[in-house]
């Protein structure tokens, strides 16, 4: 049984509406990235408590904290960011979230990834140590323009760090947007480290984000393979159907429902059960 979740800030800035729409779709879990147009790591204790109460009111649990950890340039100071990672772990504990999504640092335009590899790995090891101490699992997302944007460098990160507290999140649209055929080019090498799947698809021609199965993200092939492999985890809707930018995306309630319907229709076609 696969479990559906979603970046519910794509529904609305208002957290109550986020939860209302999510629960109305039958979701049991959500991914927390922002509320009231404020990033989850920048909300104060009172608002975090309000969120926790609202989640409980709607029967929702948290699959992951959709943090911005690792979304700074590799040449920016790291110590303040490491403190932010410690806070992210505290937020994950507050919401009983088993995962925290992270990234492997933006590279300046024209920079060669191999020139920054050692610094990336050192920083990722430091982030993983925080996760180990906090007993949470970090999920590295293959975001565009970071060190780990293609399968080979995603694999390099997770192997080099070598921690069970650093695993991979799979975003097919992001792979498409950097010229990768997700299943064809990445599945076999990354599957042993794959822990979490984000549902977003895109067209290879121009990078336009589309609903699951309508783009070049090889979503159907990937979910068939995951079923064959016995994958048992979260699939988190991140539609980006109305707006996408470096810190997140937006769809609105109707397009979020459209994204949910497209993916659940795909699961039904493949005769895959989900909750």
mmCIF file of C-alpha atoms in Angstrom:
data_model
loop_
_atom_site.group_PDB
_atom_site.id
_atom_site.type_symbol
_atom_site.label_atom_id
_atom_site.label_comp_id
_atom_site.label_asym_id
_atom_site.label_seq_id
_atom_site.Cartn_x
_atom_site.Cartn_y
_atom_site.Cartn_z
ATOM 1 C CA UNK A 1 0.000 0.000 0.000
ATOM 2 C CA UNK A 2 1.494 3.325 -1.091
ATOM 3 C CA UNK A 3 0.778 6.491 0.895
ATOM 4 C CA UNK A 4 -0.073 9.779 -0.836
ATOM 5 C CA UNK A 5 1.035 13.105 0.581
ATOM 6 C CA UNK A 6 1.519 16.557 -0.867
ATOM 7 C CA UNK A 7 3.084 19.994 -0.582
ATOM 8 C CA UNK A 8 -0.118 21.557 0.643
ATOM 9 C CA UNK A 9 1.176 25.127 0.478
ATOM 10 C CA UNK A 10 0.551 24.746 -3.257
ATOM 11 C CA UNK A 11 -3.158 24.811 -2.401
ATOM 12 C CA UNK A 12 -3.316 28.122 -0.549
ATOM 13 C CA UNK A 13 -1.273 30.345 1.769
ATOM 14 C CA UNK A 14 -3.941 29.770 4.424
ATOM 15 C CA UNK A 15 -3.113 26.673 6.433
ATOM 16 C CA UNK A 16 -6.711 25.796 7.295
ATOM 17 C CA UNK A 17 -7.591 25.740 3.595
ATOM 18 C CA UNK A 18 -4.501 23.653 2.888
ATOM 19 C CA UNK A 19 -5.724 21.037 5.365
ATOM 20 C CA UNK A 20 -9.349 21.234 4.299
ATOM 21 C CA UNK A 21 -8.560 20.512 0.647
ATOM 22 C CA UNK A 22 -6.028 17.791 1.499
ATOM 23 C CA UNK A 23 -8.388 15.934 3.809
ATOM 24 C CA UNK A 24 -11.204 16.371 1.292
ATOM 25 C CA UNK A 25 -9.103 14.434 -1.225
ATOM 26 C CA UNK A 26 -8.650 11.640 1.297
ATOM 27 C CA UNK A 27 -5.012 12.388 2.049
ATOM 28 C CA UNK A 28 -3.815 11.176 5.439
ATOM 29 C CA UNK A 29 -0.419 12.910 5.243
ATOM 30 C CA UNK A 30 0.919 16.252 4.084
ATOM 31 C CA UNK A 31 4.341 17.769 3.476
ATOM 32 C CA UNK A 32 4.970 21.069 5.250
ATOM 33 C CA UNK A 33 6.894 23.759 3.375
ATOM 34 C CA UNK A 34 5.144 27.022 4.243
ATOM 35 C CA UNK A 35 1.993 28.508 5.739
ATOM 36 C CA UNK A 36 0.661 32.057 5.552
ATOM 37 C CA UNK A 37 3.425 32.712 2.993
ATOM 38 C CA UNK A 38 6.131 32.050 5.604
ATOM 39 C CA UNK A 39 8.613 29.186 5.328
ATOM 40 C CA UNK A 40 8.097 26.425 7.869
ATOM 41 C CA UNK A 41 11.514 27.104 9.443
ATOM 42 C CA UNK A 42 10.684 30.770 9.993
ATOM 43 C CA UNK A 43 7.370 30.322 11.806
ATOM 44 C CA UNK A 44 7.262 31.015 15.519
ATOM 45 C CA UNK A 45 6.086 28.618 18.248
ATOM 46 C CA UNK A 46 2.527 29.963 18.358
ATOM 47 C CA UNK A 47 1.922 29.439 14.658
ATOM 48 C CA UNK A 48 3.577 26.014 14.679
ATOM 49 C CA UNK A 49 1.219 25.052 17.511
ATOM 50 C CA UNK A 50 -1.738 26.331 15.481
ATOM 51 C CA UNK A 51 -0.602 24.204 12.555
ATOM 52 C CA UNK A 52 -0.303 21.118 14.733
ATOM 53 C CA UNK A 53 -3.814 21.652 16.110
ATOM 54 C CA UNK A 54 -5.231 22.243 12.614
ATOM 55 C CA UNK A 55 -3.606 19.063 11.319
ATOM 56 C CA UNK A 56 -5.175 17.093 14.166
ATOM 57 C CA UNK A 57 -8.573 18.673 13.492
ATOM 58 C CA UNK A 58 -8.406 17.358 9.916
ATOM 59 C CA UNK A 59 -6.962 13.929 10.752
ATOM 60 C CA UNK A 60 -3.668 14.650 9.011
ATOM 61 C CA UNK A 61 -0.106 13.581 9.780
ATOM 62 C CA UNK A 62 3.167 14.931 8.390
ATOM 63 C CA UNK A 63 5.208 12.844 5.957
ATOM 64 C CA UNK A 64 8.115 15.275 5.660
ATOM 65 C CA UNK A 65 9.314 18.776 6.404
ATOM 66 C CA UNK A 66 9.840 20.417 3.006
ATOM 67 C CA UNK A 67 12.767 22.487 4.197
ATOM 68 C CA UNK A 68 15.008 24.843 2.187
ATOM 69 C CA UNK A 69 18.154 23.367 3.743
ATOM 70 C CA UNK A 70 20.897 23.291 1.098
ATOM 71 C CA UNK A 71 19.279 26.017 -0.999
ATOM 72 C CA UNK A 72 22.125 28.471 -0.604
ATOM 73 C CA UNK A 73 25.111 28.924 -2.880
ATOM 74 C CA UNK A 74 28.026 26.661 -2.120
ATOM 75 C CA UNK A 75 30.281 29.692 -1.487
ATOM 76 C CA UNK A 76 27.927 31.226 1.101
ATOM 77 C CA UNK A 77 28.751 30.792 4.813
ATOM 78 C CA UNK A 78 27.767 27.390 6.132
ATOM 79 C CA UNK A 79 27.683 27.694 9.975
ATOM 80 C CA UNK A 80 24.407 29.695 10.085
ATOM 81 C CA UNK A 81 22.892 27.150 7.727
ATOM 82 C CA UNK A 82 23.972 24.279 9.950
ATOM 83 C CA UNK A 83 22.153 25.966 12.835
ATOM 84 C CA UNK A 84 19.098 26.177 10.593
ATOM 85 C CA UNK A 85 19.420 22.420 10.022
ATOM 86 C CA UNK A 86 19.319 21.867 13.773
ATOM 87 C CA UNK A 87 16.129 23.925 13.922
ATOM 88 C CA UNK A 88 14.685 21.875 11.045
ATOM 89 C CA UNK A 89 15.262 18.742 13.117
ATOM 90 C CA UNK A 90 13.415 20.344 16.027
ATOM 91 C CA UNK A 91 10.491 21.203 13.746
ATOM 92 C CA UNK A 92 10.432 17.636 12.417
ATOM 93 C CA UNK A 93 10.234 16.307 15.979
ATOM 94 C CA UNK A 94 7.464 18.778 16.822
ATOM 95 C CA UNK A 95 5.336 17.416 13.968
ATOM 96 C CA UNK A 96 6.459 13.773 14.349
ATOM 97 C CA UNK A 97 7.780 13.909 10.782
ATOM 98 C CA UNK A 98 10.203 11.105 9.892
ATOM 99 C CA UNK A 99 11.815 12.985 6.993
ATOM 100 C CA UNK A 100 13.323 16.375 6.141
ATOM 101 C CA UNK A 101 13.806 17.306 2.500
ATOM 102 C CA UNK A 102 17.155 18.992 1.703
ATOM 103 C CA UNK A 103 19.331 20.045 -1.246
ATOM 104 C CA UNK A 104 23.038 19.983 -2.143
ATOM 105 C CA UNK A 105 23.736 23.695 -2.654
ATOM 106 C CA UNK A 106 23.386 25.964 -5.656
ATOM 107 C CA UNK A 107 26.370 26.479 -7.947
ATOM 108 C CA UNK A 108 27.145 29.862 -9.448
ATOM 109 C CA UNK A 109 26.426 30.205 -13.194
ATOM 110 C CA UNK A 110 29.309 28.758 -15.180
ATOM 111 C CA UNK A 111 30.784 26.894 -12.202
ATOM 112 C CA UNK A 112 32.063 23.374 -12.740
ATOM 113 C CA UNK A 113 30.487 20.921 -10.258
ATOM 114 C CA UNK A 114 33.700 18.948 -9.747
ATOM 115 C CA UNK A 115 35.433 22.077 -8.450
ATOM 116 C CA UNK A 116 32.984 22.206 -5.547
ATOM 117 C CA UNK A 117 32.544 18.492 -4.898
ATOM 118 C CA UNK A 118 34.658 18.271 -1.740
ATOM 119 C CA UNK A 119 32.910 21.216 -0.109
ATOM 120 C CA UNK A 120 29.490 19.788 -1.014
ATOM 121 C CA UNK A 121 30.340 16.400 0.481
ATOM 122 C CA UNK A 122 31.743 17.970 3.654
ATOM 123 C CA UNK A 123 28.590 20.001 4.110
ATOM 124 C CA UNK A 124 26.305 17.069 3.390
ATOM 125 C CA UNK A 125 28.185 14.979 5.956
ATOM 126 C CA UNK A 126 27.675 17.718 8.535
ATOM 127 C CA UNK A 127 23.945 17.849 7.775
ATOM 128 C CA UNK A 128 23.744 14.060 8.052
ATOM 129 C CA UNK A 129 25.421 14.153 11.459
ATOM 130 C CA UNK A 130 22.673 16.466 12.699
ATOM 131 C CA UNK A 131 20.103 14.031 11.336
ATOM 132 C CA UNK A 132 21.824 11.122 13.046
ATOM 133 C CA UNK A 133 21.794 12.934 16.384
ATOM 134 C CA UNK A 134 18.120 13.839 15.936
ATOM 135 C CA UNK A 135 17.121 10.423 14.551
ATOM 136 C CA UNK A 136 15.476 11.796 11.419
ATOM 137 C CA UNK A 137 16.155 10.938 7.774
ATOM 138 C CA UNK A 138 17.235 13.552 5.262
ATOM 139 C CA UNK A 139 15.889 13.312 1.725
ATOM 140 C CA UNK A 140 18.117 14.841 -0.934
ATOM 141 C CA UNK A 141 16.041 16.240 -3.785
ATOM 142 C CA UNK A 142 17.527 16.486 -7.276
ATOM 143 C CA UNK A 143 16.806 20.196 -7.722
ATOM 144 C CA UNK A 144 17.961 22.130 -10.777
ATOM 145 C CA UNK A 145 21.228 24.073 -10.588
ATOM 146 C CA UNK A 146 22.498 22.378 -7.419
ATOM 147 C CA UNK A 147 25.420 19.947 -7.225
ATOM 148 C CA UNK A 148 23.139 16.898 -7.110
ATOM 149 C CA UNK A 149 20.972 17.670 -10.122
ATOM 150 C CA UNK A 150 21.812 14.595 -12.220
ATOM 151 C CA UNK A 151 21.834 10.893 -11.246
ATOM 152 C CA UNK A 152 25.630 10.495 -11.140
ATOM 153 C CA UNK A 153 26.075 13.322 -8.635
ATOM 154 C CA UNK A 154 23.060 12.256 -6.569
ATOM 155 C CA UNK A 155 24.712 8.855 -6.290
ATOM 156 C CA UNK A 156 28.058 10.443 -5.455
ATOM 157 C CA UNK A 157 26.507 12.357 -2.551
ATOM 158 C CA UNK A 158 24.667 9.487 -0.932
ATOM 159 C CA UNK A 159 27.536 7.013 -1.367
ATOM 160 C CA UNK A 160 30.206 9.441 -0.190
ATOM 161 C CA UNK A 161 28.292 10.479 2.927
ATOM 162 C CA UNK A 162 27.447 6.841 3.615
ATOM 163 C CA UNK A 163 24.806 7.454 6.273
ATOM 164 C CA UNK A 164 21.446 5.688 6.662
ATOM 165 C CA UNK A 165 20.146 9.125 7.668
ATOM 166 C CA UNK A 166 20.701 10.499 4.157
ATOM 167 C CA UNK A 167 18.520 9.041 1.431
ATOM 168 C CA UNK A 168 17.129 10.238 -1.898
ATOM 169 C CA UNK A 169 13.896 11.891 -2.944
ATOM 170 C CA UNK A 170 13.020 11.369 -6.606
ATOM 171 C CA UNK A 171 11.637 14.314 -8.601
ATOM 172 C CA UNK A 172 11.065 13.325 -12.239
ATOM 173 C CA UNK A 173 10.254 16.848 -13.464
ATOM 174 C CA UNK A 174 13.511 18.235 -12.100
ATOM 175 C CA UNK A 175 15.438 15.493 -13.893
ATOM 176 C CA UNK A 176 13.628 16.252 -17.150
ATOM 177 C CA UNK A 177 14.445 19.942 -16.821
ATOM 178 C CA UNK A 178 18.192 19.214 -16.731
ATOM 179 C CA UNK A 179 18.081 16.882 -19.738
ATOM 180 C CA UNK A 180 17.808 13.563 -17.887
ATOM 181 C CA UNK A 181 15.417 10.754 -18.793
ATOM 182 C CA UNK A 182 14.500 9.847 -15.216
ATOM 183 C CA UNK A 183 13.743 6.143 -15.409
ATOM 184 C CA UNK A 184 16.067 5.385 -18.334
ATOM 185 C CA UNK A 185 19.077 7.267 -17.011
ATOM 186 C CA UNK A 186 18.644 7.137 -13.258
ATOM 187 C CA UNK A 187 16.401 4.458 -11.850
ATOM 188 C CA UNK A 188 18.767 1.476 -11.789
ATOM 189 C CA UNK A 189 21.632 3.329 -10.106
ATOM 190 C CA UNK A 190 19.547 5.334 -7.638
ATOM 191 C CA UNK A 191 16.896 2.790 -6.653
ATOM 192 C CA UNK A 192 18.946 1.288 -3.752
ATOM 193 C CA UNK A 193 18.998 4.736 -2.143
ATOM 194 C CA UNK A 194 15.493 5.882 -3.082
ATOM 195 C CA UNK A 195 13.222 6.577 -0.115
ATOM 196 C CA UNK A 196 10.584 9.074 -1.234
ATOM 197 C CA UNK A 197 8.917 10.109 -4.507
ATOM 198 C CA UNK A 198 7.699 13.565 -5.483
ATOM 199 C CA UNK A 199 4.991 13.677 -8.117
ATOM 200 C CA UNK A 200 5.757 16.303 -10.716
ATOM 201 C CA UNK A 201 6.137 15.810 -14.471
ATOM 202 C CA UNK A 202 7.564 18.026 -17.219
ATOM 203 C CA UNK A 203 8.037 18.290 -20.972
ATOM 204 C CA UNK A 204 11.572 17.796 -22.255
ATOM 205 C CA UNK A 205 11.054 20.286 -25.092
ATOM 206 C CA UNK A 206 10.779 23.354 -22.887
ATOM 207 C CA UNK A 207 10.628 22.216 -19.258
ATOM 208 C CA UNK A 208 6.951 23.052 -18.843
ATOM 209 C CA UNK A 209 5.487 21.317 -15.783
ATOM 210 C CA UNK A 210 2.457 19.130 -16.494
ATOM 211 C CA UNK A 211 0.350 16.594 -14.618
ATOM 212 C CA UNK A 212 1.753 13.144 -13.886
ATOM 213 C CA UNK A 213 1.942 10.956 -16.965
ATOM 214 C CA UNK A 214 1.541 13.819 -19.452
ATOM 215 C CA UNK A 215 5.228 14.711 -19.692
ATOM 216 C CA UNK A 216 8.581 13.065 -20.273
ATOM 217 C CA UNK A 217 9.232 12.088 -16.656
ATOM 218 C CA UNK A 218 8.606 8.388 -17.378
ATOM 219 C CA UNK A 219 6.281 8.342 -14.375
ATOM 220 C CA UNK A 220 4.330 5.244 -15.405
ATOM 221 C CA UNK A 221 7.513 3.234 -16.046
ATOM 222 C CA UNK A 222 8.894 4.353 -12.704
ATOM 223 C CA UNK A 223 5.867 3.400 -10.634
ATOM 224 C CA UNK A 224 5.666 0.011 -12.370
ATOM 225 C CA UNK A 225 9.295 -0.615 -11.431
ATOM 226 C CA UNK A 226 8.732 0.566 -7.868
ATOM 227 C CA UNK A 227 5.786 -1.781 -7.497
ATOM 228 C CA UNK A 228 7.879 -4.645 -8.868
ATOM 229 C CA UNK A 229 10.652 -3.767 -6.398
ATOM 230 C CA UNK A 230 8.261 -3.763 -3.448
ATOM 231 C CA UNK A 231 8.561 -0.037 -2.697
ATOM 232 C CA UNK A 232 6.479 0.941 0.335
ATOM 233 C CA UNK A 233 6.615 4.655 1.025
ATOM 234 C CA UNK A 234 5.350 8.147 0.328
ATOM 235 C CA UNK A 235 4.394 9.789 -2.947
ATOM 236 C CA UNK A 236 4.163 13.543 -2.433
ATOM 237 C CA UNK A 237 2.243 15.735 -4.878
ATOM 238 C CA UNK A 238 4.226 18.828 -5.849
ATOM 239 C CA UNK A 239 2.255 20.001 -8.888
ATOM 240 C CA UNK A 240 3.761 23.453 -9.688
ATOM 241 C CA UNK A 241 0.942 23.841 -12.213
ATOM 242 C CA UNK A 242 0.418 27.596 -11.819
ATOM 243 C CA UNK A 243 3.787 28.841 -10.613
ATOM 244 C CA UNK A 244 7.235 27.472 -9.873
ATOM 245 C CA UNK A 245 10.241 29.270 -8.422
ATOM 246 C CA UNK A 246 13.419 28.617 -6.434
ATOM 247 C CA UNK A 247 11.665 28.412 -3.067
ATOM 248 C CA UNK A 248 8.570 26.428 -4.044
ATOM 249 C CA UNK A 249 5.538 26.486 -6.267
ATOM 250 C CA UNK A 250 1.816 27.158 -6.419
ATOM 251 C CA UNK A 251 -1.145 25.454 -8.020
ATOM 252 C CA UNK A 252 -4.266 26.612 -6.192
ATOM 253 C CA UNK A 253 -6.984 24.275 -4.919
ATOM 254 C CA UNK A 254 -8.466 23.362 -8.308
ATOM 255 C CA UNK A 255 -5.166 22.567 -10.009
ATOM 256 C CA UNK A 256 -3.986 20.686 -6.927
ATOM 257 C CA UNK A 257 -7.109 18.529 -7.246
ATOM 258 C CA UNK A 258 -6.321 18.105 -10.949
ATOM 259 C CA UNK A 259 -2.819 16.899 -10.086
ATOM 260 C CA UNK A 260 -4.201 14.496 -7.470
ATOM 261 C CA UNK A 261 -6.711 13.121 -9.972
ATOM 262 C CA UNK A 262 -4.083 12.633 -12.686
ATOM 263 C CA UNK A 263 -1.792 10.653 -10.401
ATOM 264 C CA UNK A 264 -4.524 8.572 -8.772
ATOM 265 C CA UNK A 265 -5.935 7.788 -12.231
ATOM 266 C CA UNK A 266 -2.476 6.581 -13.211
ATOM 267 C CA UNK A 267 -2.315 4.385 -10.110
ATOM 268 C CA UNK A 268 -5.735 2.931 -10.896
ATOM 269 C CA UNK A 269 -4.703 2.223 -14.476
ATOM 270 C CA UNK A 270 -1.668 0.360 -13.157
ATOM 271 C CA UNK A 271 -3.889 -1.381 -10.541
ATOM 272 C CA UNK A 272 -1.783 -0.056 -7.683
ATOM 273 C CA UNK A 273 -3.441 0.393 -4.300
ATOM 274 C CA UNK A 274 -2.841 3.573 -2.355
ATOM 275 C CA UNK A 275 -3.994 5.300 0.800
#
